mmCIF file of C-alpha atoms in Angstrom:
data_model
loop_
_atom_site.group_PDB
_atom_site.id
_atom_site.type_symbol
_atom_site.label_atom_id
_atom_site.label_comp_id
_atom_site.label_asym_id
_atom_site.label_seq_id
_atom_site.Cartn_x
_atom_site.Cartn_y
_atom_site.Cartn_z
ATOM 1 C CA UNK E 17 85.458 90.217 84.005
ATOM 2 C CA UNK E 18 85.276 93.930 84.782
ATOM 3 C CA UNK E 19 88.653 95.640 84.570
ATOM 4 C CA UNK E 20 89.121 98.516 86.996
ATOM 5 C CA UNK E 21 90.945 101.587 85.690
ATOM 6 C CA UNK E 22 94.066 100.504 87.584
ATOM 7 C CA UNK E 23 94.320 97.430 85.367
ATOM 8 C CA UNK E 24 95.873 99.208 82.414
ATOM 9 C CA UNK E 25 98.752 98.598 80.072
ATOM 10 C CA UNK E 26 102.148 98.581 81.770
ATOM 11 C CA UNK E 27 103.929 101.772 80.710
ATOM 12 C CA UNK E 28 107.296 100.182 81.429
ATOM 13 C CA UNK E 29 106.592 97.601 78.743
ATOM 14 C CA UNK E 30 104.812 100.062 76.458
ATOM 15 C CA UNK E 31 107.908 102.212 76.035
ATOM 16 C CA UNK E 32 110.161 99.158 75.874
ATOM 17 C CA UNK E 33 107.992 97.838 73.038
ATOM 18 C CA UNK E 34 108.139 101.197 71.238
ATOM 19 C CA UNK E 35 111.929 101.105 71.503
ATOM 20 C CA UNK E 36 112.007 97.552 70.134
ATOM 21 C CA UNK E 37 109.886 98.559 67.156
ATOM 22 C CA UNK E 38 112.158 101.515 66.402
ATOM 23 C CA UNK E 39 115.208 99.262 66.665
ATOM 24 C CA UNK E 40 113.585 96.819 64.233
ATOM 25 C CA UNK E 41 113.272 99.719 61.796
ATOM 26 C CA UNK E 42 117.029 100.162 61.945
ATOM 27 C CA UNK E 43 117.101 103.083 64.371
ATOM 28 C CA UNK E 44 119.778 103.146 67.078
ATOM 29 C CA UNK E 45 118.101 102.824 70.451
ATOM 30 C CA UNK E 46 119.526 103.023 73.975
ATOM 31 C CA UNK E 47 117.137 101.230 76.307
ATOM 32 C CA UNK E 48 117.199 102.583 79.861
ATOM 33 C CA UNK E 49 113.689 101.389 80.530
ATOM 34 C CA UNK E 50 113.267 97.853 81.836
ATOM 35 C CA UNK E 51 114.901 96.643 85.026
ATOM 36 C CA UNK E 52 116.722 93.636 83.651
ATOM 37 C CA UNK E 53 120.289 92.986 84.869
ATOM 38 C CA UNK E 54 122.911 92.946 82.139
ATOM 39 C CA UNK E 55 124.934 90.444 84.181
ATOM 40 C CA UNK E 56 124.878 86.712 83.449
ATOM 41 C CA UNK E 57 123.173 84.069 85.541
ATOM 42 C CA UNK E 58 125.791 82.285 87.707
ATOM 43 C CA UNK E 59 127.228 79.248 85.921
ATOM 44 C CA UNK E 60 126.442 76.889 88.798
ATOM 45 C CA UNK E 61 122.709 77.676 88.492
ATOM 46 C CA UNK E 62 122.742 77.064 84.750
ATOM 47 C CA UNK E 63 124.693 73.826 85.142
ATOM 48 C CA UNK E 64 122.507 72.535 87.987
ATOM 49 C CA UNK E 65 119.365 73.286 85.984
ATOM 50 C CA UNK E 66 120.685 71.556 82.860
ATOM 51 C CA UNK E 67 121.660 68.571 84.993
ATOM 52 C CA UNK E 68 118.152 68.501 86.480
ATOM 53 C CA UNK E 69 116.683 68.324 82.978
ATOM 54 C CA UNK E 70 119.059 65.542 81.978
ATOM 55 C CA UNK E 71 118.141 63.633 85.139
ATOM 56 C CA UNK E 72 114.453 63.679 84.285
ATOM 57 C CA UNK E 73 113.094 66.483 86.480
ATOM 58 C CA UNK E 74 110.756 67.496 83.678
ATOM 59 C CA UNK E 75 107.426 66.403 85.119
ATOM 60 C CA UNK E 76 104.950 67.723 87.668
ATOM 61 C CA UNK E 77 106.218 68.661 91.098
ATOM 62 C CA UNK E 78 104.445 69.551 94.342
ATOM 63 C CA UNK E 79 102.111 72.516 93.818
ATOM 64 C CA UNK E 80 103.538 74.402 96.791
ATOM 65 C CA UNK E 81 107.067 73.994 95.453
ATOM 66 C CA UNK E 82 109.938 71.537 95.227
ATOM 67 C CA UNK E 83 110.381 70.270 98.826
ATOM 68 C CA UNK E 84 114.173 70.666 98.936
ATOM 69 C CA UNK E 85 113.997 74.237 97.640
ATOM 70 C CA UNK E 86 111.294 75.177 100.145
ATOM 71 C CA UNK E 87 113.381 73.648 102.934
ATOM 72 C CA UNK E 88 116.460 75.635 101.843
ATOM 73 C CA UNK E 89 114.460 78.872 101.646
ATOM 74 C CA UNK E 90 113.076 78.327 105.145
ATOM 75 C CA UNK E 91 116.524 77.531 106.566
ATOM 76 C CA UNK E 92 118.072 80.591 104.893
ATOM 77 C CA UNK E 93 115.270 82.801 106.211
ATOM 78 C CA UNK E 94 115.655 81.431 109.730
ATOM 79 C CA UNK E 95 119.373 82.134 109.622
ATOM 80 C CA UNK E 96 118.740 85.689 108.408
ATOM 81 C CA UNK E 97 115.789 86.554 110.648
ATOM 82 C CA UNK E 98 116.239 84.378 113.724
ATOM 83 C CA UNK E 99 112.829 82.861 112.950
ATOM 84 C CA UNK E 100 111.448 79.327 112.979
ATOM 85 C CA UNK E 101 109.859 78.917 109.547
ATOM 86 C CA UNK E 102 109.425 75.436 108.099
ATOM 87 C CA UNK E 103 109.085 74.329 104.485
ATOM 88 C CA UNK E 104 105.308 74.369 105.017
ATOM 89 C CA UNK E 105 105.516 78.156 105.433
ATOM 90 C CA UNK E 106 107.030 78.580 101.950
ATOM 91 C CA UNK E 107 105.440 78.580 98.501
ATOM 92 C CA UNK E 108 107.454 78.748 95.270
ATOM 93 C CA UNK E 109 105.798 80.622 92.396
ATOM 94 C CA UNK E 110 106.477 81.472 88.724
ATOM 95 C CA UNK E 111 108.018 84.858 89.488
ATOM 96 C CA UNK E 112 107.680 87.270 92.387
ATOM 97 C CA UNK E 113 104.657 88.958 90.828
ATOM 98 C CA UNK E 114 102.720 85.716 91.294
ATOM 99 C CA UNK E 115 103.780 85.583 94.936
ATOM 100 C CA UNK E 116 102.599 89.151 95.593
ATOM 101 C CA UNK E 117 99.347 88.638 93.689
ATOM 102 C CA UNK E 118 98.497 85.358 95.421
ATOM 103 C CA UNK E 119 99.197 86.995 98.803
ATOM 104 C CA UNK E 120 96.781 89.820 97.942
ATOM 105 C CA UNK E 121 94.067 87.359 96.856
ATOM 106 C CA UNK E 122 94.580 85.293 100.000
ATOM 107 C CA UNK E 123 94.332 88.323 102.299
ATOM 108 C CA UNK E 124 91.946 90.897 100.814
ATOM 109 C CA UNK E 125 88.161 90.811 101.188
ATOM 110 C CA UNK E 126 85.491 93.156 99.758
ATOM 111 C CA UNK E 127 85.827 96.804 100.840
ATOM 112 C CA UNK E 128 89.164 96.246 102.602
ATOM 113 C CA UNK E 129 91.689 99.077 102.563
ATOM 114 C CA UNK E 130 95.287 98.536 101.528
ATOM 115 C CA UNK E 131 98.133 101.025 101.836
ATOM 116 C CA UNK E 132 100.659 101.539 99.034
ATOM 117 C CA UNK E 133 103.807 103.645 99.329
ATOM 118 C CA UNK E 134 103.944 105.984 96.336
ATOM 119 C CA UNK E 135 105.860 105.869 94.039
ATOM 120 C CA UNK E 136 105.165 102.150 93.876
ATOM 121 C CA UNK E 137 106.065 99.289 91.572
ATOM 122 C CA UNK E 138 103.989 99.786 88.439
ATOM 123 C CA UNK E 139 101.942 96.569 88.803
ATOM 124 C CA UNK E 140 100.832 96.977 92.431
ATOM 125 C CA UNK E 141 97.538 98.866 91.849
ATOM 126 C CA UNK E 142 96.551 96.455 89.072
ATOM 127 C CA UNK E 143 97.392 93.477 91.273
ATOM 128 C CA UNK E 144 95.248 94.866 94.097
ATOM 129 C CA UNK E 145 92.252 95.461 91.844
ATOM 130 C CA UNK E 146 92.568 92.067 90.175
ATOM 131 C CA UNK E 147 92.759 90.447 93.600
ATOM 132 C CA UNK E 148 89.797 92.381 95.028
ATOM 133 C CA UNK E 149 88.063 94.928 92.760
ATOM 134 C CA UNK E 150 86.293 96.652 95.664
ATOM 135 C CA UNK E 151 89.449 97.139 97.716
ATOM 136 C CA UNK E 152 90.292 100.761 98.490
ATOM 137 C CA UNK E 153 93.872 101.784 97.755
ATOM 138 C CA UNK E 154 95.288 104.373 100.149
ATOM 139 C CA UNK E 155 98.475 105.974 98.854
ATOM 140 C CA UNK E 156 101.133 107.325 101.189
ATOM 141 C CA UNK E 157 103.318 109.587 99.073
ATOM 142 C CA UNK E 158 107.017 109.875 99.785
ATOM 143 C CA UNK E 159 108.529 113.314 100.274
ATOM 144 C CA UNK E 160 110.448 114.841 97.359
ATOM 145 C CA UNK E 161 113.695 113.572 98.883
ATOM 146 C CA UNK E 162 112.087 110.105 98.888
ATOM 147 C CA UNK E 163 111.875 109.869 102.672
ATOM 148 C CA UNK E 164 108.810 108.447 104.386
ATOM 149 C CA UNK E 165 106.348 110.992 105.756
ATOM 150 C CA UNK E 166 105.549 109.320 109.065
ATOM 151 C CA UNK E 167 102.558 111.562 109.794
ATOM 152 C CA UNK E 168 100.938 110.611 106.475
ATOM 153 C CA UNK E 169 101.670 106.958 107.185
ATOM 154 C CA UNK E 170 100.119 107.045 110.650
ATOM 155 C CA UNK E 171 97.052 108.844 109.285
ATOM 156 C CA UNK E 172 96.613 106.189 106.587
ATOM 157 C CA UNK E 173 96.130 103.337 109.059
ATOM 158 C CA UNK E 174 92.664 102.760 110.532
ATOM 159 C CA UNK E 175 90.318 99.948 111.571
ATOM 160 C CA UNK E 176 89.583 99.156 107.911
ATOM 161 C CA UNK E 177 93.246 98.731 106.939
ATOM 162 C CA UNK E 178 93.753 95.117 105.951
ATOM 163 C CA UNK E 179 97.311 95.314 104.656
ATOM 164 C CA UNK E 180 100.232 97.459 103.621
ATOM 165 C CA UNK E 181 102.194 96.461 100.515
ATOM 166 C CA UNK E 182 105.822 97.547 100.663
ATOM 167 C CA UNK E 183 108.786 97.387 98.315
ATOM 168 C CA UNK E 184 112.071 98.150 100.046
ATOM 169 C CA UNK E 185 114.583 98.756 98.590
ATOM 170 C CA UNK E 186 112.121 100.645 96.452
ATOM 171 C CA UNK E 187 111.512 100.568 92.728
ATOM 172 C CA UNK E 188 111.646 103.213 91.248
ATOM 173 C CA UNK E 189 113.409 105.507 93.757
ATOM 174 C CA UNK E 190 116.195 103.289 95.115
ATOM 175 C CA UNK E 191 115.077 104.378 98.595
ATOM 176 C CA UNK E 192 115.712 102.011 101.537
ATOM 177 C CA UNK E 193 113.530 102.136 104.645
ATOM 178 C CA UNK E 194 115.519 102.835 107.777
ATOM 179 C CA UNK E 195 115.289 100.526 110.782
ATOM 180 C CA UNK E 196 113.213 103.180 112.564
ATOM 181 C CA UNK E 197 110.770 103.355 109.651
ATOM 182 C CA UNK E 198 110.439 99.570 109.543
ATOM 183 C CA UNK E 199 109.781 99.509 113.293
ATOM 184 C CA UNK E 200 107.076 102.155 112.886
ATOM 185 C CA UNK E 201 105.328 100.156 110.173
ATOM 186 C CA UNK E 202 105.547 97.022 112.321
ATOM 187 C CA UNK E 203 104.001 98.901 115.263
ATOM 188 C CA UNK E 204 101.188 100.347 113.148
ATOM 189 C CA UNK E 205 100.462 96.932 111.637
ATOM 190 C CA UNK E 206 100.298 95.423 115.129
ATOM 191 C CA UNK E 207 98.043 98.168 116.464
ATOM 192 C CA UNK E 208 95.638 97.916 113.529
ATOM 193 C CA UNK E 209 95.745 94.129 113.094
ATOM 194 C CA UNK E 210 96.947 94.606 109.518
ATOM 195 C CA UNK E 211 99.076 92.420 107.280
ATOM 196 C CA UNK E 212 102.459 93.461 105.930
ATOM 197 C CA UNK E 213 103.284 92.200 102.428
ATOM 198 C CA UNK E 214 106.960 92.934 101.898
ATOM 199 C CA UNK E 215 108.481 92.693 98.415
ATOM 200 C CA UNK E 216 112.205 92.404 99.114
ATOM 201 C CA UNK E 217 113.549 91.524 95.668
ATOM 202 C CA UNK E 218 116.269 94.220 95.761
ATOM 203 C CA UNK E 219 117.515 93.401 99.268
ATOM 204 C CA UNK E 220 120.936 92.174 98.112
ATOM 205 C CA UNK E 221 121.576 95.186 95.868
ATOM 206 C CA UNK E 222 122.198 97.785 98.584
ATOM 207 C CA UNK E 223 125.138 100.126 98.107
ATOM 208 C CA UNK E 224 128.000 100.602 100.563
ATOM 209 C CA UNK E 225 127.212 102.658 103.623
ATOM 210 C CA UNK E 226 123.525 101.735 103.559
ATOM 211 C CA UNK E 227 121.816 99.347 105.967
ATOM 212 C CA UNK E 228 118.932 97.162 104.892
ATOM 213 C CA UNK E 229 116.357 96.060 107.474
ATOM 214 C CA UNK E 230 113.981 93.226 106.605
ATOM 215 C CA UNK E 231 110.514 92.949 108.099
ATOM 216 C CA UNK E 232 111.383 89.319 108.742
ATOM 217 C CA UNK E 233 113.433 90.417 111.740
ATOM 218 C CA UNK E 234 110.251 91.374 113.622
ATOM 219 C CA UNK E 235 108.717 88.098 114.666
ATOM 220 C CA UNK E 236 105.921 89.809 116.608
ATOM 221 C CA UNK E 237 104.121 90.211 113.260
ATOM 222 C CA UNK E 238 105.084 86.796 111.894
ATOM 223 C CA UNK E 239 101.445 85.662 111.725
ATOM 224 C CA UNK E 240 100.530 88.748 109.662
ATOM 225 C CA UNK E 241 103.654 89.006 107.514
ATOM 226 C CA UNK E 242 104.244 87.734 103.972
ATOM 227 C CA UNK E 243 107.740 88.196 102.542
ATOM 228 C CA UNK E 244 107.995 87.910 98.759
ATOM 229 C CA UNK E 245 111.382 87.443 97.157
ATOM 230 C CA UNK E 246 113.285 85.676 94.416
ATOM 231 C CA UNK E 247 116.403 85.588 92.303
ATOM 232 C CA UNK E 248 115.621 87.693 89.224
ATOM 233 C CA UNK E 249 117.639 90.726 90.320
ATOM 234 C CA UNK E 250 120.299 89.265 92.625
ATOM 235 C CA UNK E 251 121.130 86.340 90.309
ATOM 236 C CA UNK E 252 120.165 87.878 86.933
ATOM 237 C CA UNK E 253 117.385 85.317 86.469
ATOM 238 C CA UNK E 254 114.562 87.476 85.113
ATOM 239 C CA UNK E 255 113.636 85.015 82.366
ATOM 240 C CA UNK E 256 113.562 82.040 84.721
ATOM 241 C CA UNK E 257 110.348 83.259 86.368
ATOM 242 C CA UNK E 258 111.065 82.007 89.855
ATOM 243 C CA UNK E 259 109.933 83.608 93.078
ATOM 244 C CA UNK E 260 108.653 82.617 96.477
ATOM 245 C CA UNK E 261 106.683 83.775 99.475
ATOM 246 C CA UNK E 262 107.264 82.930 103.100
ATOM 247 C CA UNK E 263 104.659 83.619 105.770
ATOM 248 C CA UNK E 264 102.092 82.270 108.178
ATOM 249 C CA UNK E 265 100.900 78.775 107.367
ATOM 250 C CA UNK E 266 97.250 79.764 106.891
ATOM 251 C CA UNK E 267 98.047 82.440 104.304
ATOM 252 C CA UNK E 268 100.518 80.191 102.476
ATOM 253 C CA UNK E 269 97.885 77.419 102.449
ATOM 254 C CA UNK E 270 95.367 79.759 100.783
ATOM 255 C CA UNK E 271 98.005 80.837 98.279
ATOM 256 C CA UNK E 272 98.672 77.181 97.520
ATOM 257 C CA UNK E 273 94.993 76.627 96.663
ATOM 258 C CA UNK E 274 95.285 79.426 94.103
ATOM 259 C CA UNK E 275 98.408 77.903 92.637
ATOM 260 C CA UNK E 276 96.710 74.500 92.372
ATOM 261 C CA UNK E 277 94.027 75.950 90.103
ATOM 262 C CA UNK E 278 96.126 78.459 88.152
ATOM 263 C CA UNK E 279 99.709 77.240 87.717
ATOM 264 C CA UNK E 280 99.563 73.581 88.856
ATOM 265 C CA UNK E 281 103.234 73.923 89.783
ATOM 266 C CA UNK E 282 106.285 76.071 89.145
ATOM 267 C CA UNK E 283 108.713 74.698 86.538
ATOM 268 C CA UNK E 284 110.251 71.623 88.154
ATOM 269 C CA UNK E 285 113.772 71.631 86.717
ATOM 270 C CA UNK E 286 114.138 75.374 87.375
ATOM 271 C CA UNK E 287 113.300 74.767 91.041
ATOM 272 C CA UNK E 288 115.735 71.866 91.287
ATOM 273 C CA UNK E 289 118.456 73.978 89.666
ATOM 274 C CA UNK E 290 117.718 76.874 92.028
ATOM 275 C CA UNK E 291 118.647 74.718 95.013
ATOM 276 C CA UNK E 292 122.238 75.352 93.932
ATOM 277 C CA UNK E 293 121.809 79.005 94.946
ATOM 278 C CA UNK E 294 121.836 77.897 98.577
ATOM 279 C CA UNK E 295 124.634 75.381 98.053
ATOM 280 C CA UNK E 296 127.159 77.866 96.627
ATOM 281 C CA UNK E 297 128.632 81.054 98.013
ATOM 282 C CA UNK E 298 127.100 84.106 96.274
ATOM 283 C CA UNK E 299 130.529 85.442 95.306
ATOM 284 C CA UNK E 300 129.084 87.260 92.292
ATOM 285 C CA UNK E 301 126.946 89.658 94.325
ATOM 286 C CA UNK E 302 129.683 91.862 95.834
ATOM 287 C CA UNK E 303 131.296 92.726 92.454
ATOM 288 C CA UNK E 304 127.835 93.038 90.920
ATOM 289 C CA UNK E 305 126.799 95.641 93.532
ATOM 290 C CA UNK E 306 130.163 97.403 93.252
ATOM 291 C CA UNK E 307 129.654 97.789 89.501
ATOM 292 C CA UNK E 308 126.102 99.080 89.995
ATOM 293 C CA UNK E 309 127.371 101.612 92.505
ATOM 294 C CA UNK E 310 130.089 102.728 90.078
ATOM 295 C CA UNK E 311 127.454 103.339 87.447
ATOM 296 C CA UNK E 312 125.219 105.214 89.884
ATOM 297 C CA UNK E 313 128.100 107.461 90.955
ATOM 298 C CA UNK E 314 128.862 108.306 87.336
ATOM 299 C CA UNK E 315 125.232 108.789 86.293
ATOM 300 C CA UNK E 316 124.455 110.860 89.393
ATOM 301 C CA UNK E 317 127.358 113.224 88.766
ATOM 302 C CA UNK E 318 126.466 113.657 85.092
ATOM 303 C CA UNK E 319 122.690 114.040 85.474
ATOM 304 C CA UNK E 320 123.077 116.718 88.119
ATOM 305 C CA UNK E 321 125.015 118.811 85.593
ATOM 306 C CA UNK E 322 121.918 119.042 83.380
ATOM 307 C CA UNK E 323 119.738 122.098 83.894
ATOM 308 C CA UNK E 324 116.509 120.216 83.189
ATOM 309 C CA UNK E 325 116.986 117.365 85.679
ATOM 310 C CA UNK E 326 116.962 117.318 89.484
ATOM 311 C CA UNK E 327 117.996 114.020 91.016
ATOM 312 C CA UNK E 328 118.293 112.270 94.390
ATOM 313 C CA UNK E 329 120.964 109.600 94.365
ATOM 314 C CA UNK E 330 119.587 106.064 94.896
ATOM 315 C CA UNK E 331 120.735 103.885 97.791
ATOM 316 C CA UNK E 332 120.007 100.501 96.190
ATOM 317 C CA UNK E 333 118.831 98.707 93.086
ATOM 318 C CA UNK E 334 119.427 99.825 89.526
ATOM 319 C CA UNK E 335 116.980 102.637 88.901
ATOM 320 C CA UNK E 336 117.353 106.402 88.997
ATOM 321 C CA UNK E 337 114.090 108.357 89.456
ATOM 322 C CA UNK E 338 114.589 111.968 88.396
ATOM 323 C CA UNK E 339 112.563 115.201 88.386
ATOM 324 C CA UNK E 340 112.066 116.675 84.899
ATOM 325 C CA UNK E 341 109.595 119.431 85.898
ATOM 326 C CA UNK E 342 112.024 122.056 84.565
ATOM 327 C CA UNK E 343 111.131 120.898 81.041
ATOM 328 C CA UNK E 344 107.498 121.857 81.503
ATOM 329 C CA UNK E 345 106.457 118.465 80.108
ATOM 330 C CA UNK E 346 104.516 115.631 81.664
ATOM 331 C CA UNK E 347 106.362 112.342 81.918
ATOM 332 C CA UNK E 348 104.728 110.649 78.915
ATOM 333 C CA UNK E 349 105.451 113.638 76.665
ATOM 334 C CA UNK E 350 109.040 113.872 77.877
ATOM 335 C CA UNK E 351 109.722 110.156 77.367
ATOM 336 C CA UNK E 352 108.213 110.219 73.881
ATOM 337 C CA UNK E 353 110.175 113.356 72.953
ATOM 338 C CA UNK E 354 113.413 111.959 74.373
ATOM 339 C CA UNK E 355 112.963 108.686 72.486
ATOM 340 C CA UNK E 356 112.226 110.492 69.218
ATOM 341 C CA UNK E 357 115.123 112.965 69.442
ATOM 342 C CA UNK E 358 117.858 110.879 71.065
ATOM 343 C CA UNK E 359 116.830 107.236 70.826
ATOM 344 C CA UNK E 360 116.905 106.902 74.629
ATOM 345 C CA UNK E 361 114.028 104.802 75.959
ATOM 346 C CA UNK E 362 113.053 105.368 79.571
ATOM 347 C CA UNK E 363 109.907 105.064 81.715
ATOM 348 C CA UNK E 364 107.407 107.846 82.545
ATOM 349 C CA UNK E 365 106.976 108.615 86.228
ATOM 350 C CA UNK E 366 103.191 108.513 86.040
ATOM 351 C CA UNK E 367 103.509 104.732 85.768
ATOM 352 C CA UNK E 368 104.501 104.738 89.441
ATOM 353 C CA UNK E 369 101.718 106.989 90.725
ATOM 354 C CA UNK E 370 99.732 109.993 89.522
ATOM 355 C CA UNK E 371 101.698 112.290 91.844
ATOM 356 C CA UNK E 372 104.889 111.570 89.912
ATOM 357 C CA UNK E 373 104.016 112.823 86.439
ATOM 358 C CA UNK E 374 106.984 115.205 86.478
ATOM 359 C CA UNK E 375 109.451 112.340 86.979
ATOM 360 C CA UNK E 376 111.023 109.661 84.798
ATOM 361 C CA UNK E 377 112.850 106.460 85.662
ATOM 362 C CA UNK E 378 116.215 105.551 84.138
ATOM 363 C CA UNK E 379 117.661 102.056 84.442
ATOM 364 C CA UNK E 380 121.399 101.635 84.968
ATOM 365 C CA UNK E 381 121.243 97.892 84.333
ATOM 366 C CA UNK E 382 123.292 98.434 81.194
ATOM 367 C CA UNK E 383 127.057 98.460 80.478
ATOM 368 C CA UNK E 384 128.976 101.603 81.433
ATOM 369 C CA UNK E 385 129.667 102.339 77.759
ATOM 370 C CA UNK E 386 125.908 102.517 77.162
ATOM 371 C CA UNK E 387 125.472 104.931 80.065
ATOM 372 C CA UNK E 388 128.289 107.113 78.733
ATOM 373 C CA UNK E 389 126.626 107.223 75.324
ATOM 374 C CA UNK E 390 123.305 108.105 76.979
ATOM 375 C CA UNK E 391 124.934 110.951 78.890
ATOM 376 C CA UNK E 392 126.345 112.417 75.675
ATOM 377 C CA UNK E 393 122.897 112.303 74.109
ATOM 378 C CA UNK E 394 121.240 113.799 77.203
ATOM 379 C CA UNK E 395 123.757 116.648 77.093
ATOM 380 C CA UNK E 396 122.727 117.353 73.510
ATOM 381 C CA UNK E 397 118.988 117.003 74.102
ATOM 382 C CA UNK E 398 116.934 120.138 73.445
ATOM 383 C CA UNK E 399 113.299 120.610 74.364
ATOM 384 C CA UNK E 400 110.665 123.279 73.809
ATOM 385 C CA UNK E 401 108.934 124.699 76.869
#
């Protein structure tokens, strides 16, 4: 198989691995790199999953997903969007990445164009090129305040546009598309007969005062919409590898063919245990988001005191994407220098698009005490221009 240049090593994992190796050597490391919640998975999910194992749900299940879980996902989506999805419009996958990738394979054909909003999730370009090596990626770069440049977006759409892949709330910026921006994308997708693939994994982690608008609310594009979501961020279930996609039956059917030949099925007892998510009130989410917002407020205030960092406060999620151009270093050099001198591991901005090589991404998915320690080290950090 020919690997396009976009199919490279994930820099988020590269620096995380470097930090792990340094820690193994006895060095004190503060990891602000990977986006893994430091909160625990809700007890009812753990208990329901253990019970499923004890009750024998350890064999094959339907390729498209455990029927009860698919039914619950469809019902929850209908309640949220005012739609009429059925369990046949849902596929459950081993993680959200699989859902996004299968959607791309099911939709893209040779020479198609696909729009990405830059900065984008690190794996998107690789996923596109693995799905269809000849696909042309058209980047629409956010403004420096992380707002959407509507003129650039409108110019990006044309008769060759097959899809737009969106992540809102956005990783790495914490930006949330406004209702007006979502409506514009819906209109442009309609006018150009393009698909919208919406990765909404951070939808429940929106801070107070911010409104989140899902593409699922716009049923006029239902036949050309694929919503990818899961529980890794909202329920601290990163290691469970459980995601899903909901969309038009023909696209989901093509995705199911891929799953038949690649995964066979998603882990049965994990799916059965996940049904409990829809059978219990998500009482953990409000305090979870409140704690994330407390950390963001603290980190925002402290980072903006540093003369080598310029920052725009995030509106959601648990990442802080900051401008380090005042250091005169590119993002890889800065991250390596910071790790060497302070033990702080973070992620270079170039991982999220070539236009962002003067940025780095910090994760706040760590205890407050860890953030406070990081701030002390950042205050003492010295660099050579």
